[in-house]
Coordinates of C-alpha atoms and ligand atoms in Angstrom, one line a residue:
X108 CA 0.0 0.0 0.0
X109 CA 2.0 2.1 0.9
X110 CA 4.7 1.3 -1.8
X111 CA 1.7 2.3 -4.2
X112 CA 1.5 5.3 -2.9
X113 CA 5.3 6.7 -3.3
X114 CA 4.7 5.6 -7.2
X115 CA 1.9 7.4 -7.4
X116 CA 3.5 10.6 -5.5
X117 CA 6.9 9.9 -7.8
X118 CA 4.7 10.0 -11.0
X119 CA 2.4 12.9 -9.7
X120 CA 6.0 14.7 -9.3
X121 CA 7.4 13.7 -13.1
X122 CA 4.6 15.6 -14.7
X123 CA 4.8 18.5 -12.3
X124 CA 8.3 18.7 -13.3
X125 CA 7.6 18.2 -16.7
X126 CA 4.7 20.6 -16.8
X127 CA 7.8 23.5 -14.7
X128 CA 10.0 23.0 -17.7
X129 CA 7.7 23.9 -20.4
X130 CA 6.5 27.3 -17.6
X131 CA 9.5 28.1 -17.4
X132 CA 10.4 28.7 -21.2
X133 CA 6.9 30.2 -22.0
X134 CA 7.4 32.4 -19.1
X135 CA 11.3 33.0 -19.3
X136 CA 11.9 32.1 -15.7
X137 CA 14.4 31.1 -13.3
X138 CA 13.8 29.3 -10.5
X139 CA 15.7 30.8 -7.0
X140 CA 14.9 28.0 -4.2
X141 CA 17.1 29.0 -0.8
X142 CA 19.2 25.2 0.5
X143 CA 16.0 25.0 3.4
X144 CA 13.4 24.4 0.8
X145 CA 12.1 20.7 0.1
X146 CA 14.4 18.4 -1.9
X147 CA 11.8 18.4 -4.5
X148 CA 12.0 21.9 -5.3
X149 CA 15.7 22.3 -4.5
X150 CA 15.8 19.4 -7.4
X151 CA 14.0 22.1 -9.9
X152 CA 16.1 24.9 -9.0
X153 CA 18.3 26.7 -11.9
X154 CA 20.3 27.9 -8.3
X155 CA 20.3 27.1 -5.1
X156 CA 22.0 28.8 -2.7
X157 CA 21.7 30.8 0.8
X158 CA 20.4 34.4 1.3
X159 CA 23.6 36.2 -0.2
X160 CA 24.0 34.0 -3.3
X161 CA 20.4 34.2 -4.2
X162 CA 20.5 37.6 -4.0
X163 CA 23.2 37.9 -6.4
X164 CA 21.9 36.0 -8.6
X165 CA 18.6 38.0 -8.6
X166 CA 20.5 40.9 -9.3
X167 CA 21.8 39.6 -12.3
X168 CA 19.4 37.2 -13.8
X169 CA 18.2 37.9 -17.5
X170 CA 14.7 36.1 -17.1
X171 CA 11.8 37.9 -17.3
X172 CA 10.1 36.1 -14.2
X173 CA 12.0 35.0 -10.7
X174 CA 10.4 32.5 -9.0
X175 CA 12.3 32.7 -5.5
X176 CA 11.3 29.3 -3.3
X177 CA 11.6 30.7 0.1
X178 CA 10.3 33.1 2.6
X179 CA 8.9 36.5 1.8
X180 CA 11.3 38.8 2.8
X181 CA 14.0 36.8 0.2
X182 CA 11.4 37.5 -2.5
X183 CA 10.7 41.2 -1.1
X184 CA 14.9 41.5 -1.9
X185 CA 15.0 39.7 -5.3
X186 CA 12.5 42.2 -6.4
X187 CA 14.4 45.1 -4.7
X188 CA 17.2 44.5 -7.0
X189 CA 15.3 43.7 -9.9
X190 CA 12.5 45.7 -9.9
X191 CA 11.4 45.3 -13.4
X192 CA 11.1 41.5 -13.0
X193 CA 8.1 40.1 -12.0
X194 CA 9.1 38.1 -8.9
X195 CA 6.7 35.2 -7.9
X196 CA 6.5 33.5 -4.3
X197 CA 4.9 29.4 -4.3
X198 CA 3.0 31.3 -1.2
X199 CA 3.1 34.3 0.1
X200 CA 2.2 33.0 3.9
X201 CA 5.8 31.4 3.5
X202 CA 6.9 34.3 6.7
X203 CA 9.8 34.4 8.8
X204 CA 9.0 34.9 12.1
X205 CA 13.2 36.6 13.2
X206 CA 12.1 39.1 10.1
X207 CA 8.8 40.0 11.8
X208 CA 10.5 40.8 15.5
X209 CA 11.8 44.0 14.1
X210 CA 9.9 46.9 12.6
X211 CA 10.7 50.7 10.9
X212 CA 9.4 52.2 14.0
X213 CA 11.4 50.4 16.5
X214 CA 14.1 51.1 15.0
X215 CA 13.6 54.5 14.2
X216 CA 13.4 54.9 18.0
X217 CA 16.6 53.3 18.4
X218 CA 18.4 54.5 16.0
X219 CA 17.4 57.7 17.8
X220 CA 18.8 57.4 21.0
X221 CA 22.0 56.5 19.3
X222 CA 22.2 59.3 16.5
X223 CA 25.9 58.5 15.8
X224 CA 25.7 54.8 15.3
X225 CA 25.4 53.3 11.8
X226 CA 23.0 50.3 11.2
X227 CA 23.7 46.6 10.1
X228 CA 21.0 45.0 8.9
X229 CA 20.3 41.4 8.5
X230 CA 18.8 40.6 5.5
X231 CA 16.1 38.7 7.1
X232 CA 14.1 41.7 7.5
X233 CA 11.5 43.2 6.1
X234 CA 11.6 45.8 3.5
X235 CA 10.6 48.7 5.3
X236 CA 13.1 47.9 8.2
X237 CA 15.9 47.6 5.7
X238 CA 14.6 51.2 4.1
X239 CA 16.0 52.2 7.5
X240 CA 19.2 50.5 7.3
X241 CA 22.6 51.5 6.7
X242 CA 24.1 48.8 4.9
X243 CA 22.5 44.9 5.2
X244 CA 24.5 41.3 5.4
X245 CA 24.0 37.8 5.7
X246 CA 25.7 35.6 7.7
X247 CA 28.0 35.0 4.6
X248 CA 29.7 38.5 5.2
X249 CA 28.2 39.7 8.3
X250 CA 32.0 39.9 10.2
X251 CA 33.4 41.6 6.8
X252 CA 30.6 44.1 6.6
X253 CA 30.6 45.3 10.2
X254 CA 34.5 45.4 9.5
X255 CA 34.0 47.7 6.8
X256 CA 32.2 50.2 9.2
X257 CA 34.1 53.3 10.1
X258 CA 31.8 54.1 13.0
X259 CA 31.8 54.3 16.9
X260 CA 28.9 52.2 17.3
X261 CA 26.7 49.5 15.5
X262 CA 22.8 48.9 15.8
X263 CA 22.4 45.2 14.4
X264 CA 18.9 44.0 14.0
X265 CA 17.2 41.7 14.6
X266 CA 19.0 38.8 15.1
X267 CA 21.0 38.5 18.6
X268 CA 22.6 35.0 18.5
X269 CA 24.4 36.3 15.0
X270 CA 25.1 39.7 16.5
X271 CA 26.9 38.3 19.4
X272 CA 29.1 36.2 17.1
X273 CA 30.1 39.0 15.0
X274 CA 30.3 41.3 17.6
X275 CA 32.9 38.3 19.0
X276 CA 34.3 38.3 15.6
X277 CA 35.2 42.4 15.0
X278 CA 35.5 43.5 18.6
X279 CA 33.5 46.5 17.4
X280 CA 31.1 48.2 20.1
X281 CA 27.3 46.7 18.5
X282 CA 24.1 47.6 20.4
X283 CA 22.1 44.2 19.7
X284 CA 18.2 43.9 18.6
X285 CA 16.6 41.1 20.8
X286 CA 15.9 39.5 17.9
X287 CA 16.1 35.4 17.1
X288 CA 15.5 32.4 15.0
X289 CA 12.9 30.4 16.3
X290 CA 14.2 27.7 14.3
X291 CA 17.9 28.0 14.9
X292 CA 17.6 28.9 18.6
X293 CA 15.9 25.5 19.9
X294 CA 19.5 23.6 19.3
X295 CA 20.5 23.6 22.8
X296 CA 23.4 22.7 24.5
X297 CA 22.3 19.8 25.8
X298 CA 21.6 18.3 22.5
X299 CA 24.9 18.8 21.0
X300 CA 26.8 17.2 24.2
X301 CA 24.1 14.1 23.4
X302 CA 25.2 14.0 19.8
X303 CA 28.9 14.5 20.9
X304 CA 28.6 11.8 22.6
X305 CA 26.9 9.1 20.4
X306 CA 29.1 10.7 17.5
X307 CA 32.4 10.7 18.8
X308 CA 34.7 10.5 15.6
X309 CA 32.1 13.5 14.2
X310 CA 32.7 17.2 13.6
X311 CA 30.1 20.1 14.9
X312 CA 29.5 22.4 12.7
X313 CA 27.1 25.5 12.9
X314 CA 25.1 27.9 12.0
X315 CA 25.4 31.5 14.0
X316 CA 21.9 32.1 14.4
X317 CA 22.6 29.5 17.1
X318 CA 22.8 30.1 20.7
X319 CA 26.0 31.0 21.9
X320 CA 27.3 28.5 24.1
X321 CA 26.2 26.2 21.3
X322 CA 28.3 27.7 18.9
X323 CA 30.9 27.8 21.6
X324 CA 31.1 24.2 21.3
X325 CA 31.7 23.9 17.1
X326 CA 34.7 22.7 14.8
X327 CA 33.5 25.0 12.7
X328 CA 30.7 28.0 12.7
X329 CA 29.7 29.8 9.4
X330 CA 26.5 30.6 6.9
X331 CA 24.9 27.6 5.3
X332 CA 27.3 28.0 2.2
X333 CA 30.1 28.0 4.5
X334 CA 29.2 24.6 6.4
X335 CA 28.7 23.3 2.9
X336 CA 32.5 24.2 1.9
X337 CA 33.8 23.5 5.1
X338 CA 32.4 19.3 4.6
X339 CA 33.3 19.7 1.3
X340 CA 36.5 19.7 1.6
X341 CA 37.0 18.4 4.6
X342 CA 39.0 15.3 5.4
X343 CA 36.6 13.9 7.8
X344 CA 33.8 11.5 7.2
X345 CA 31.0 12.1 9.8
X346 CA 29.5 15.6 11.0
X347 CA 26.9 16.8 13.1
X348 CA 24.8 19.6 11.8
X349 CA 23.7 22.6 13.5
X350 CA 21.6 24.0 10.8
X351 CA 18.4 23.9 9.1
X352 CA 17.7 20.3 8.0
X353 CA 17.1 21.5 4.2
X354 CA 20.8 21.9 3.9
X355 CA 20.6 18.2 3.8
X356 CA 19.8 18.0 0.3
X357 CA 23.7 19.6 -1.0
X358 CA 25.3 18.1 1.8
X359 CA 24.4 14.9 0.3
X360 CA 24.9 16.2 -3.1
X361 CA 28.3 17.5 -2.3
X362 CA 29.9 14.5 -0.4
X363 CA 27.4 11.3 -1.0
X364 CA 30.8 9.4 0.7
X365 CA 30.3 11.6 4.2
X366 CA 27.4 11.1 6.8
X367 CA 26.1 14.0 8.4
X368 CA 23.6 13.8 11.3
X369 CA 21.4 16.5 12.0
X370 CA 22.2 18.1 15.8
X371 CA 18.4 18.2 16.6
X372 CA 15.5 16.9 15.4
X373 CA 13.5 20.7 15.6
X374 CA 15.8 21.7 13.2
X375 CA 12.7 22.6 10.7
X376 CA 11.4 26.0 9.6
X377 CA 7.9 25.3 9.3
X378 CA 7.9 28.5 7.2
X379 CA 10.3 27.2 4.6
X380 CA 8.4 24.0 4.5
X381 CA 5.2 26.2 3.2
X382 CA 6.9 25.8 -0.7
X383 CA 5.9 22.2 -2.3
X384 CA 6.6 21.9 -5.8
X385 CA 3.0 21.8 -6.7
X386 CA 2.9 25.2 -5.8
X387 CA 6.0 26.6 -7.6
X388 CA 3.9 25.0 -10.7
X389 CA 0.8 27.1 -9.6
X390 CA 2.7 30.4 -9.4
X391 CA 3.6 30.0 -12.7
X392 CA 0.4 29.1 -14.1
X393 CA -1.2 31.8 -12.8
X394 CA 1.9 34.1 -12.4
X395 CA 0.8 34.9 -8.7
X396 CA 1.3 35.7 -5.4
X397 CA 3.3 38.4 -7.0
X398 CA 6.1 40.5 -5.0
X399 CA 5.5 43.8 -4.8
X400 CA 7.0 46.5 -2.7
X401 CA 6.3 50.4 -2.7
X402 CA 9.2 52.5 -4.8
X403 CA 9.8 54.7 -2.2
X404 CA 10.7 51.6 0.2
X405 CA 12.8 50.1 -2.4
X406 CA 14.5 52.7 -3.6
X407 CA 15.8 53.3 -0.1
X408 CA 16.1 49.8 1.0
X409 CA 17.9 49.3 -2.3
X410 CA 21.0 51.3 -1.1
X411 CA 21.4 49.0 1.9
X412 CA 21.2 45.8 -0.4
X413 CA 23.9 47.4 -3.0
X414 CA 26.3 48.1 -0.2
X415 CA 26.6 45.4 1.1
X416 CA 27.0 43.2 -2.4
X417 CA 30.0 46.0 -2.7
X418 CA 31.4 45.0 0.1
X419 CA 34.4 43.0 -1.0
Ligands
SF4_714 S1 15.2 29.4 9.4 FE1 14.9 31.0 10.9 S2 15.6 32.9 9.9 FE2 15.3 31.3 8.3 S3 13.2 31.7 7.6 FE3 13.1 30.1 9.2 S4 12.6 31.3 11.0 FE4 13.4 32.8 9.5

């Protein structure tokens, strides 16, 4: 039975892929999908990649039509930078709850009290908050971008586990939004001296968005594309993952000869997990939920985005 029903699922997936392929070339799209989406749309994708490399591709795509396979504020910056494409979502409820836990007036308020301080924004914000912002990052450049900052003082939002790590990294004087990953921040320490234990000969590696005495404990902490080069080309054979379990799907990819183990089992963003490849095939049928975002917003928020992808 239920052998039966993984054919049927496999051959309900071959003509959804089949139908994407003839979308896309009607449409002249490109599929974005982030490395936490589902395997079977990270299998459709023309890039996958983390917040900083889908951004950059964005910018510089030819298509006519983005489809970008992950939460709303990703597709909110594809459509920033290329604001004559029309940018596509598989569903727009696909949130992010760290992006919601900071907003333009909060930060206006901050950014107030502290009139000499530039700010750093994460890119998993909204658009309006990063209409605020100085310059953004991801956690791909976060440390090089505060770096390039000739200022006194830093207001990071909204993330604090990645602020404390880069405020660790620079030495720079950061006044931290309270901000988290709901996702990321439920790795505790306990569970990574469990999985230390049961996987002795393995190497921890991390995302920053984690707690801090959890990344205290890693071989190695960096962005999702980081982890992915660090296994990569790394001589060991076993690792324990402190990231979202999507990045699964290239870890395998990348070294099918290595075995990774995922540090928790809550290692799931619900909100990523919105996107099914049915979807991305609906969004291009019917060529909505379109992005949109004001011009004023964008044009401002914009200038935050472009710094940082000068940032060298
Ligand atoms: S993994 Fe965390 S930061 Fe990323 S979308 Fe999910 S909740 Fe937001």
């Amino acid at each position: 039975m239920e052998a039966l029903a993984l054919e049927r699922r496999a051959e309900q997936n071959r003509e959804l892929r089949e139908r994407l392929l003839q979308l896309k070339k009607e449409r002249n799209a490109i599929i974005l999908a982030h490395y936490y989406q589902r395997d079977e749309i990270q299998e459709v994708a023309d890039f996958r990649g983390d917040s900083f490399l889908l951004a950059q591709k964005a910018a510089e795509t030819d298509a006519d039509v983005i489809v970008f396979c992950g939460v709303h504020f990703m597709g909110e910056s594809a459509k920033i930078l290329a604001p004559n494409k029309i940018v596509l979502v598989p569903d727009e409820r696909a949130g992010c709850p760290m992006a919601d836990m900071v907003n333009p007036a909060g930060l206006r308020e901050l950014k107030a009290k502290h009139p000499n301080a530039k700010v750093v924004t994460y890119i998993n914000s909204s658009a309006d908050v990063k209409a605020e912002t100085d310059i953004c990052c991801t956690s791909s450049n976060a440390v090089k971008v505060v770096n390039s900052i000739d200022a006194e003082e830093i207001i990071w939002c909204p993330d604090k586990n990645l602020g404390h790590w880069v405020q660790q990294q620079t030495g720079k004087k950061m006044i931290i939004w309270e901000g988290y990953c709901n996702t990321h921040d439920m790795l505790t320490l306990k569970d990574v001296v469990e999985m230390r234990a049961k996987y002795p000969n393995a190497q921890f590696v991390v995302h920053p968005e984690c707690r801090p005495e959890v990344v205290a404990m890693a071989d190695y902490v960096g962005s999702t594309t980081g982890i992915l080069k660090y296994c990569r080309e790394s001589d060991c054979k076993e690792f324990i993952v402190g990231t979202e379990d999507g990045t699964g799907y290239q870890l395998r990819l990348d070294s099918p000869d290595k075995t990774f183990h995922f540090a928790s089992k809550y290692l799931v963003c619900p909100n990523m997990k919105v996107n099914n490849l049915k979807k991305v095939v609906r969004c291009l049928e019917t060529m909505q939920p379109q992005i949109y975002v004001p011009e004023d917003v964008a044009d401002k928020a914009r200038l935050s985005l472009m710094r940082m992808l000068q940032v060298k």
